[in-house]
Short mmCIF file of C-alpha atoms and ligand atoms in Angstrom, two decimals:
data_model
loop_
_atom_site.label_atom_id
_atom_site.label_comp_id
_atom_site.label_asym_id
_atom_site.label_seq_id
_atom_site.Cartn_x
_atom_site.Cartn_y
_atom_site.Cartn_z
CA MET A 1 0.01 0.00 0.00
CA ASN A 2 1.31 3.39 -0.93
CA LEU A 3 -1.36 5.72 0.31
CA LYS A 4 -0.97 9.45 -0.19
CA ALA A 5 -2.99 12.60 0.23
CA LEU A 6 -5.22 12.96 -2.88
CA PRO A 7 -4.35 15.33 -5.68
CA GLY A 8 -5.27 18.91 -4.83
CA THR A 9 -5.09 18.17 -1.06
CA ARG A 10 -2.16 18.22 1.29
CA ASP A 11 -0.96 17.95 4.84
CA ILE A 12 0.03 21.02 6.69
CA LEU A 13 2.93 19.83 8.80
CA PRO A 14 3.93 21.31 12.16
CA SER A 15 6.82 23.14 10.49
CA GLU A 16 4.24 25.07 8.35
CA MET A 17 1.78 25.77 11.14
CA GLY A 18 3.49 28.92 12.33
CA LEU A 19 2.60 30.78 9.10
CA TRP A 20 -1.00 29.43 9.17
CA ARG A 21 -1.43 30.55 12.74
CA ARG A 22 0.00 33.95 11.95
CA ILE A 23 -2.56 34.45 9.19
CA GLU A 24 -5.47 33.17 11.22
CA GLU A 25 -4.57 35.19 14.30
CA LYS A 26 -4.13 38.30 12.20
CA GLY A 27 -7.56 37.70 10.57
CA ARG A 28 -9.28 37.03 13.88
CA GLU A 29 -7.75 40.12 15.51
CA MET A 30 -8.64 42.43 12.57
CA PHE A 31 -12.15 41.04 12.01
CA GLN A 32 -12.95 41.69 15.66
CA ARG A 33 -11.41 45.16 15.47
CA TRP A 34 -13.78 45.89 12.57
CA GLY A 35 -16.80 44.64 14.58
CA TYR A 36 -17.27 41.18 13.06
CA ARG A 37 -18.27 38.13 15.15
CA GLU A 38 -17.24 34.56 14.41
CA ILE A 39 -19.66 32.11 12.90
CA ARG A 40 -19.11 28.39 12.08
CA THR A 41 -21.38 26.58 9.65
CA PRO A 42 -21.26 22.89 8.70
CA ILE A 43 -18.72 21.59 6.23
CA PHE A 44 -21.56 20.03 4.19
CA GLU A 45 -24.97 21.42 3.36
CA ASP A 46 -28.08 20.51 1.36
CA THR A 47 -26.98 20.62 -2.26
CA ARG A 48 -29.96 22.87 -3.10
CA LEU A 49 -28.40 25.70 -1.05
CA PHE A 50 -25.56 25.96 -3.51
CA ARG A 51 -27.55 25.27 -6.64
CA ARG A 52 -30.04 27.97 -5.71
CA GLY A 53 -27.54 30.36 -4.18
CA LEU A 54 -24.55 30.36 -6.50
CA GLY A 55 -26.31 29.97 -9.86
CA GLU A 56 -27.04 26.90 -11.98
CA THR A 57 -24.69 28.03 -14.74
CA THR A 58 -21.63 28.84 -12.64
CA ASP A 59 -18.53 26.61 -13.05
CA ILE A 60 -18.74 25.70 -9.33
CA VAL A 61 -22.28 24.33 -9.57
CA GLU A 62 -21.86 22.80 -13.03
CA LYS A 63 -18.70 20.87 -12.41
CA GLU A 64 -16.81 21.61 -9.22
CA MET A 65 -19.03 20.45 -6.35
CA TYR A 66 -18.28 17.39 -4.27
CA THR A 67 -21.81 16.00 -4.00
CA LEU A 68 -22.73 12.88 -2.06
CA GLU A 69 -25.95 10.93 -2.31
CA MET A 70 -26.41 9.20 1.02
CA GLY A 71 -29.39 6.92 0.59
CA LYS A 72 -32.69 8.41 1.64
CA GLY A 73 -31.55 11.82 2.92
CA PRO A 74 -31.18 14.95 0.78
CA SER A 75 -28.21 15.23 -1.56
CA LEU A 76 -25.23 16.69 0.37
CA THR A 77 -22.51 18.92 -0.93
CA LEU A 78 -19.15 19.79 0.67
CA ARG A 79 -19.29 23.54 0.83
CA PRO A 80 -17.49 25.10 -2.13
CA GLU A 81 -17.85 28.57 -0.59
CA ALA A 82 -19.15 30.04 2.61
CA THR A 83 -21.36 33.02 1.78
CA ALA A 84 -24.46 30.97 0.98
CA PRO A 85 -24.12 28.94 4.25
CA VAL A 86 -23.69 32.10 6.30
CA VAL A 87 -26.80 33.67 4.76
CA ARG A 88 -28.66 30.40 5.33
CA ALA A 89 -27.73 30.43 9.01
CA TYR A 90 -28.70 34.09 9.31
CA LEU A 91 -32.14 33.31 7.94
CA GLN A 92 -32.64 29.91 9.60
CA HIS A 93 -31.98 31.36 13.09
CA ASN A 94 -34.12 34.39 12.41
CA LEU A 95 -31.21 36.68 13.16
CA HIS A 96 -32.73 39.21 10.73
CA LYS A 97 -35.76 39.49 13.03
CA THR A 98 -33.90 40.18 16.24
CA ARG A 99 -31.21 42.42 14.84
CA PRO A 100 -31.29 42.78 11.05
CA PHE A 101 -27.76 44.16 10.77
CA GLN A 102 -25.17 41.56 11.66
CA LYS A 103 -21.50 41.15 10.87
CA PHE A 104 -19.93 37.72 10.70
CA PHE A 105 -16.48 36.33 10.10
CA TYR A 106 -15.33 32.76 9.45
CA MET A 107 -12.30 30.73 8.54
CA GLY A 108 -12.08 27.16 7.38
CA PRO A 109 -11.88 24.71 4.48
CA LEU A 110 -13.76 24.78 1.17
CA PHE A 111 -13.96 22.11 -1.46
CA ARG A 112 -13.91 22.58 -5.24
CA HIS A 113 -13.22 19.88 -7.76
CA GLU A 114 -10.96 22.00 -9.96
CA ARG A 115 -7.88 20.91 -11.84
CA PRO A 116 -5.02 21.09 -9.34
CA GLN A 117 -2.23 23.49 -10.28
CA ALA A 118 0.04 25.98 -8.57
CA HIS A 119 -1.97 27.89 -6.00
CA ARG A 120 -5.10 25.98 -6.78
CA TRP A 121 -6.24 23.24 -4.37
CA ARG A 122 -9.28 21.02 -4.26
CA GLN A 123 -9.41 21.72 -0.54
CA HIS A 124 -8.43 25.31 0.21
CA SER A 125 -8.92 27.53 3.20
CA GLN A 126 -10.58 30.94 3.33
CA LEU A 127 -10.87 33.75 5.82
CA GLY A 128 -14.01 35.74 5.12
CA VAL A 129 -16.51 38.29 6.41
CA GLU A 130 -20.16 38.83 5.63
CA ALA A 131 -21.99 42.06 6.73
CA ILE A 132 -25.70 41.47 6.25
CA GLY A 133 -28.54 44.01 6.60
CA SER A 134 -27.37 47.18 4.86
CA LYS A 135 -26.98 48.45 1.31
CA GLU A 136 -24.80 51.41 2.36
CA ALA A 137 -21.81 51.86 0.01
CA TRP A 138 -19.53 52.78 2.88
CA LEU A 139 -19.99 49.27 4.19
CA ASP A 140 -18.62 47.88 0.92
CA ALA A 141 -15.69 50.25 1.38
CA GLU A 142 -15.18 49.07 4.93
CA THR A 143 -14.84 45.44 3.88
CA ILE A 144 -12.37 46.41 1.14
CA ARG A 145 -10.27 48.37 3.64
CA LEU A 146 -10.26 45.38 5.92
CA ALA A 147 -9.03 43.02 3.21
CA GLN A 148 -6.45 45.52 1.93
CA GLN A 149 -5.18 46.22 5.40
CA PHE A 150 -4.96 42.51 6.22
CA PHE A 151 -2.41 42.10 3.42
CA ALA A 152 -0.61 45.31 4.35
CA ASP A 153 -0.17 44.14 7.95
CA LEU A 154 1.27 40.86 6.67
CA GLU A 155 3.67 42.90 4.54
CA ILE A 156 2.20 41.44 1.34
CA THR A 157 2.83 44.58 -0.78
CA GLY A 158 2.58 45.35 -4.48
CA ILE A 159 -0.86 43.80 -4.83
CA ASN A 160 -3.67 45.26 -7.01
CA LEU A 161 -7.18 46.02 -6.00
CA ARG A 162 -9.60 46.06 -8.94
CA ILE A 163 -13.25 46.95 -8.56
CA ASN A 164 -16.29 47.00 -10.75
CA SER A 165 -20.07 47.39 -10.53
CA LEU A 166 -22.36 44.75 -12.00
CA GLY A 167 -25.55 46.83 -11.56
CA ASP A 168 -28.75 45.33 -10.24
CA GLU A 169 -31.93 43.82 -11.65
CA GLN A 170 -32.89 47.32 -12.95
CA CYS A 171 -29.86 47.83 -15.20
CA ARG A 172 -28.41 44.38 -15.68
CA PRO A 173 -30.77 43.47 -18.52
CA ALA A 174 -29.60 46.44 -20.54
CA MET A 175 -25.93 45.48 -19.81
CA ARG A 176 -26.63 41.94 -20.92
CA ASP A 177 -28.35 43.09 -24.12
CA GLN A 178 -25.47 45.43 -24.92
CA LEU A 179 -22.92 42.64 -24.42
CA ARG A 180 -24.92 40.24 -26.60
CA LYS A 181 -25.30 42.84 -29.30
CA GLU A 182 -21.60 43.67 -29.45
CA LEU A 183 -20.46 40.01 -29.26
CA GLY A 184 -23.18 38.51 -31.44
CA GLY A 185 -21.38 39.18 -34.74
CA ARG A 186 -18.05 37.89 -33.42
CA LEU A 187 -18.94 34.51 -31.99
CA ASP A 188 -16.56 32.63 -34.25
CA GLU A 189 -13.69 34.70 -32.87
CA LEU A 190 -14.42 33.57 -29.27
CA CYS A 191 -13.06 30.45 -27.68
CA LYS A 192 -15.30 27.39 -27.43
CA LYS A 193 -16.14 28.01 -23.81
CA CYS A 194 -17.11 31.58 -24.47
CA ARG A 195 -19.39 30.57 -27.36
CA GLU A 196 -21.30 28.51 -24.82
CA ARG A 197 -21.19 31.33 -22.28
CA TYR A 198 -22.79 33.65 -24.82
CA ASP A 199 -26.11 31.89 -24.36
CA ARG A 200 -25.75 30.66 -20.77
CA ASN A 201 -23.86 33.35 -18.83
CA VAL A 202 -22.60 36.07 -21.21
CA PHE A 203 -20.94 38.17 -18.44
CA ARG A 204 -18.39 35.45 -17.85
CA ILE A 205 -16.91 36.16 -21.29
CA LEU A 206 -15.57 39.36 -19.80
CA ASP A 207 -13.12 37.52 -17.53
CA CYS A 208 -12.00 34.82 -19.99
CA LYS A 209 -8.26 34.35 -19.79
CA GLU A 210 -7.81 33.37 -23.48
CA GLU A 211 -5.81 35.92 -25.46
CA GLY A 212 -8.32 36.05 -28.40
CA CYS A 213 -11.27 36.69 -26.11
CA ARG A 214 -9.33 39.24 -24.09
CA SER A 215 -8.58 41.38 -27.08
CA ILE A 216 -12.22 41.40 -28.08
CA VAL A 217 -13.31 42.20 -24.57
CA ASP A 218 -10.90 45.12 -24.50
CA GLY A 219 -12.81 46.82 -27.27
CA LEU A 220 -16.29 46.47 -25.69
CA THR A 221 -18.39 49.22 -24.19
CA ASP A 222 -17.68 49.79 -20.50
CA LEU A 223 -20.91 48.41 -19.09
CA THR A 224 -20.79 50.67 -16.04
CA THR A 225 -21.87 53.46 -18.45
CA LEU A 226 -25.23 51.63 -18.51
CA LEU A 227 -25.82 51.63 -14.71
CA CYS A 228 -29.12 52.88 -13.51
CA ASP A 229 -29.15 56.01 -11.34
CA ASP A 230 -29.17 54.12 -8.03
CA CYS A 231 -26.38 51.80 -9.03
CA ARG A 232 -24.35 54.70 -10.43
CA ARG A 233 -24.73 56.62 -7.19
CA HIS A 234 -23.71 53.54 -5.25
CA PHE A 235 -20.64 52.97 -7.37
CA ASP A 236 -19.69 56.63 -7.14
CA ALA A 237 -20.12 56.54 -3.35
CA LEU A 238 -17.90 53.49 -3.11
CA ARG A 239 -15.17 55.05 -5.21
CA GLY A 240 -15.47 58.27 -3.24
CA ALA A 241 -15.11 56.33 0.05
CA LEU A 242 -12.05 54.40 -1.16
CA THR A 243 -10.42 57.62 -2.37
CA ALA A 244 -11.17 59.36 0.93
CA MET A 245 -9.59 56.45 2.77
CA GLN A 246 -6.56 56.65 0.40
CA ILE A 247 -7.00 53.06 -0.77
CA PRO A 248 -5.48 52.68 -4.24
CA PHE A 249 -7.80 50.88 -6.66
CA GLU A 250 -8.45 50.52 -10.31
CA HIS A 251 -11.79 50.23 -12.08
CA ASP A 252 -11.67 47.04 -14.14
CA ALA A 253 -14.76 46.40 -16.24
CA ARG A 254 -13.57 42.75 -16.64
CA ILE A 255 -14.30 41.80 -12.99
CA VAL A 256 -17.49 39.75 -12.97
CA ARG A 257 -16.67 37.05 -10.39
CA GLY A 258 -17.55 33.38 -10.78
CA LEU A 259 -20.67 33.38 -8.64
CA ASP A 260 -24.05 34.61 -9.76
CA TYR A 261 -25.27 36.09 -6.49
CA TYR A 262 -23.50 39.47 -6.86
CA CYS A 263 -25.00 42.84 -7.62
CA ARG A 264 -23.33 46.27 -7.73
CA THR A 265 -19.93 46.05 -6.06
CA VAL A 266 -17.50 43.30 -7.08
CA TRP A 267 -13.78 43.34 -6.46
CA GLU A 268 -10.60 41.25 -6.51
CA ILE A 269 -7.17 41.59 -5.07
CA ASP A 270 -4.44 39.91 -7.15
CA ASP A 271 -0.81 39.38 -6.51
CA PRO A 272 1.56 39.61 -9.52
CA GLU A 273 4.19 37.78 -7.44
CA LEU A 274 2.19 34.59 -7.58
CA GLY A 275 2.34 34.57 -11.37
CA GLY A 276 0.06 32.50 -13.59
CA SER A 277 -3.71 32.64 -13.64
CA GLN A 278 -4.31 31.62 -10.05
CA ASN A 279 -3.14 34.90 -8.57
CA ALA A 280 -6.33 36.15 -6.88
CA LEU A 281 -5.62 36.59 -3.17
CA GLY A 282 -9.20 37.37 -2.44
CA GLY A 283 -12.44 38.73 -3.76
CA GLY A 284 -15.83 39.78 -2.73
CA GLY A 285 -18.72 42.08 -3.31
CA ARG A 286 -22.33 42.79 -2.70
CA TYR A 287 -24.93 39.99 -2.83
CA ASP A 288 -28.33 41.52 -2.09
CA PRO A 289 -30.11 39.07 -4.44
CA LEU A 290 -28.71 36.00 -2.59
CA ILE A 291 -30.55 36.85 0.59
CA VAL A 292 -33.84 37.22 -1.30
CA GLN A 293 -33.10 34.07 -3.35
CA LEU A 294 -32.78 32.08 -0.16
CA GLY A 295 -36.16 33.31 1.09
CA GLY A 296 -34.97 36.35 3.14
CA PRO A 297 -35.86 40.03 3.14
CA ASP A 298 -34.25 42.48 0.75
CA VAL A 299 -31.82 43.91 3.37
CA GLY A 300 -28.60 43.71 1.43
CA GLY A 301 -25.29 42.02 2.21
CA VAL A 302 -21.65 42.49 1.36
CA GLY A 303 -18.49 40.50 2.13
CA PHE A 304 -15.34 38.90 0.87
CA ALA A 305 -13.17 35.82 1.26
CA LEU A 306 -9.35 35.68 1.22
CA GLY A 307 -7.50 32.55 0.22
CA ALA A 308 -5.36 31.56 3.20
CA ASP A 309 -3.24 29.11 1.11
CA ARG A 310 -2.44 31.94 -1.35
CA ALA A 311 -1.74 34.47 1.42
CA ILE A 312 0.88 32.09 2.65
CA ASP A 313 2.29 31.57 -0.82
CA ALA A 314 2.40 35.39 -1.11
CA ILE A 315 4.45 35.65 2.13
CA LEU A 316 6.83 32.92 1.02
CA ALA A 317 7.21 34.54 -2.50
CA ARG A 318 8.44 37.67 -0.69
CA GLY A 319 11.11 35.71 1.19
CA GLY A 320 9.07 35.34 4.39
CA ALA A 321 10.29 32.50 6.48
CA GLU A 322 8.46 29.63 8.06
CA ASP A 323 8.17 30.23 11.83
CA SER A 324 9.92 27.85 14.22
CA SER A 325 8.26 24.54 14.35
CA GLU A 326 9.58 23.71 17.75
CA PRO A 327 7.11 23.51 20.67
CA VAL A 328 6.93 26.61 22.80
CA LEU A 329 7.97 25.56 26.27
CA ASP A 330 8.75 27.37 29.54
CA LEU A 331 10.71 24.49 31.01
CA PHE A 332 12.38 21.25 29.90
CA VAL A 333 12.94 18.48 32.49
CA VAL A 334 16.21 16.56 32.12
CA VAL A 335 16.23 13.08 33.71
CA VAL A 336 19.63 12.06 34.98
CA GLU A 337 19.00 8.30 35.13
CA ALA A 338 16.29 5.72 34.64
CA SER A 339 15.70 5.19 38.34
CA VAL A 340 14.17 8.63 38.75
CA ARG A 341 12.04 8.63 35.58
CA ASP A 342 8.76 8.03 37.34
CA GLU A 343 9.53 10.99 39.66
CA ALA A 344 10.36 13.14 36.63
CA TYR A 345 7.12 12.28 34.80
CA LEU A 346 5.13 13.06 37.89
CA LEU A 347 6.96 16.38 38.31
CA VAL A 348 6.22 17.27 34.67
CA ASP A 349 2.54 16.40 35.25
CA ARG A 350 2.31 18.65 38.36
CA LEU A 351 4.02 21.55 36.61
CA ARG A 352 1.69 21.34 33.62
CA LEU A 353 -1.32 21.38 35.89
CA GLN A 354 0.03 24.61 37.36
CA GLY A 355 0.09 26.17 33.89
CA ILE A 356 3.76 25.76 33.05
CA ARG A 357 4.51 24.56 29.51
CA THR A 358 6.75 21.64 30.22
CA ASP A 359 8.11 18.61 28.42
CA VAL A 360 10.50 15.76 29.06
CA ASP A 361 12.39 13.06 27.19
CA TYR A 362 10.52 9.80 26.42
CA GLU A 363 13.27 8.10 24.43
CA GLY A 364 15.79 7.22 27.17
CA LYS A 365 18.30 9.77 25.88
CA SER A 366 21.56 10.59 27.67
CA VAL A 367 21.76 13.70 29.80
CA LYS A 368 23.94 15.28 27.08
CA ALA A 369 21.38 14.51 24.36
CA GLN A 370 18.56 15.86 26.58
CA MET A 371 20.48 19.11 27.06
CA ARG A 372 20.98 19.35 23.29
CA GLN A 373 17.26 18.92 22.82
CA ALA A 374 16.59 21.69 25.27
CA HIS A 375 19.01 23.93 23.31
CA ARG A 376 17.33 23.13 19.99
CA ILE A 377 13.85 23.92 21.34
CA GLY A 378 15.24 27.20 22.69
CA VAL A 379 13.69 26.78 26.07
CA ARG A 380 14.77 29.23 28.76
CA TRP A 381 14.71 26.88 31.79
CA VAL A 382 15.92 23.34 32.32
CA ALA A 383 15.10 21.39 35.49
CA VAL A 384 17.58 18.56 36.19
CA ILE A 385 16.37 15.81 38.31
CA GLY A 386 18.52 12.87 39.56
CA PRO A 387 18.81 10.67 42.69
CA GLY A 388 20.79 13.37 44.55
CA GLU A 389 18.18 16.03 43.92
CA ILE A 390 15.39 13.65 44.96
CA SER A 391 17.04 12.74 48.21
CA ARG A 392 17.62 16.40 49.06
CA GLY A 393 14.04 17.32 48.00
CA VAL A 394 15.20 19.87 45.45
CA ILE A 395 15.40 20.44 41.73
CA ARG A 396 18.42 21.77 39.92
CA LEU A 397 17.14 24.68 37.82
CA LYS A 398 19.35 25.96 35.03
CA ASP A 399 18.82 29.28 33.30
CA MET A 400 19.93 28.53 29.74
CA GLU A 401 20.34 32.25 28.98
CA SER A 402 22.81 33.05 31.74
CA GLY A 403 24.04 29.52 32.40
CA ARG A 404 23.39 30.02 36.15
CA GLU A 405 22.21 27.08 38.16
CA GLU A 406 20.39 27.01 41.45
CA GLU A 407 18.78 24.44 43.61
CA ILE A 408 15.14 25.18 44.36
CA GLY A 409 12.13 23.41 45.94
CA GLU A 410 9.46 22.36 43.46
CA GLN A 411 6.94 24.79 44.93
CA GLY A 412 9.33 27.65 44.10
CA ILE A 413 9.46 26.95 40.41
CA PRO A 414 6.26 28.68 39.21
CA GLY A 415 7.25 31.87 40.96
CA ARG A 416 10.84 31.70 39.78
CA LEU A 417 9.74 31.32 36.19
CA ALA A 418 7.09 33.96 36.45
CA ALA A 419 9.56 36.48 37.88
CA SER A 420 11.89 36.12 34.92
CA THR A 421 9.86 35.02 31.91
CA GLY A 422 6.43 36.53 32.51
CA ALA A 423 4.94 32.99 32.59
CA LYS A 424 2.06 33.09 35.00
CA PRO A 425 1.45 30.23 37.42
CA ALA A 426 -2.18 29.07 36.98
P1 LIG B 501 -13.93 33.25 -4.46
O1 LIG B 501 -13.32 34.30 -5.29
O2 LIG B 501 -14.49 32.06 -5.16
O3 LIG B 501 -15.04 33.91 -3.54
O4 LIG B 501 -12.86 32.72 -3.41
C1 LIG B 501 -12.21 33.65 -2.58
C2 LIG B 501 -10.68 33.36 -2.60
O5 LIG B 501 -10.41 32.01 -2.17
C3 LIG B 501 -10.04 33.50 -3.90
O6 LIG B 501 -9.73 34.83 -4.25
C4 LIG B 501 -8.77 32.66 -3.74
O7 LIG B 501 -7.76 33.43 -3.04
C5 LIG B 501 -9.24 31.57 -2.80
N1 LIG B 501 -9.50 30.34 -3.59
C6 LIG B 501 -10.65 30.06 -4.28
N2 LIG B 501 -10.50 28.83 -4.89
C7 LIG B 501 -9.29 28.35 -4.49
C8 LIG B 501 -8.59 27.16 -4.80
N3 LIG B 501 -9.10 26.17 -5.54
N4 LIG B 501 -7.31 27.01 -4.28
C9 LIG B 501 -6.77 27.95 -3.53
N5 LIG B 501 -7.41 29.14 -3.21
C10 LIG B 501 -8.66 29.32 -3.74
C11 LIG B 501 -15.90 33.30 -2.71
O8 LIG B 501 -15.74 32.12 -2.36
C12 LIG B 501 -16.94 34.18 -2.16
N6 LIG B 501 -17.77 33.43 -1.20
C13 LIG B 501 -16.36 35.44 -1.51
C14 LIG B 501 -17.40 36.34 -0.93
C15 LIG B 501 -17.73 36.44 0.37
N7 LIG B 501 -18.12 37.19 -1.60
C16 LIG B 501 -18.96 37.82 -0.72
N8 LIG B 501 -18.68 37.30 0.48
#
């Protein structure tokens, strides 16, 4: 048997966890600073949630969902994105009735059956926010600031923010007609996929990556010139807010996003350092129609999701180092000989219960090898315990920074460590 993680999935080993934690802690801290509260939804949902929510003709629904038929129950799908689940939870728990305006954040894995390639996984992780219950353009701007500042704080610089407006049900039909009219005579110049998109989802032609399609798209009318008055005001207000906050952005009429629930604001942040086509670090926008589609009131919602895997790739691409993979300990217990091992294990147990991060050798290593291990871990304190110490009722405590040693009673250890390292006895 030669079992391996499946294509498009991977293990995140302890040596890589430091970066993951850094990203997740940064997200958690910032989302809370911006007033968002954490929500966790199930990893799998009723398939109809995604079919109805994301749009039947999206790539995700057409070919990328991991769907399981489990006998009698409803068809299940591993969540390919988290916005529809968050809106479902908001409606299911009647949160809109108690307090219509709510801000949520989440982090966790998503599943899409895409072709694996650099920066594209079948299981990837997102950090995201959803602010539900307002149509205010400043709220769209607030979410964009949050995403942009997240990358700035992680020193991921040189990235591009591109925004667009897709209009709403008032003006979208005119935009669609205009696109069809301009592309109708040039169908044979489009790629095969885009010829299909022409009938099924014509807006997706705008973000086709094929050279031929791109050059045609470049010459098309900017569809934001067809926005209705309300959508134009909203887009102007968003741009005004971003400018006032000094957030650099570009209007890119090509941004349409791969999910059908959006209206008005859509945006993406891409990182040229990642190269290739999978360089979007995050994206988001306004999804007022999704809430209605799922049976809720027309209160409006806006949010984004950032790709955690890609944020890590972006840090590494800029020479960022993996964090230390060694355990973080206050104290390492060195056992002088086998006869005192039980005493040592009990000592470790008592210290841990008092809140001291402690570990000990379980491999029967020599004292020298145990000291080397303590060095490698970078632990400040080492407690040496041998027959002599036990008979005197003391522990030999060594400060690895100064090299000084002292004999101390066990009950004195928490205080001694707290005084010099800031570690608090429980
Ligand atoms: P999305 O653009 O599909 O949006 O995904 C958000 C981000 O997740 C992408 O920009 C990318 O960084 C990362 N990502 C997506 N697919 C993969 C993959 N296969 N491998 C690695 N990273 C990936 C959404 O999912 C929306 N729910 C965002 C949103 C929230 N809009 C409003 N609220």
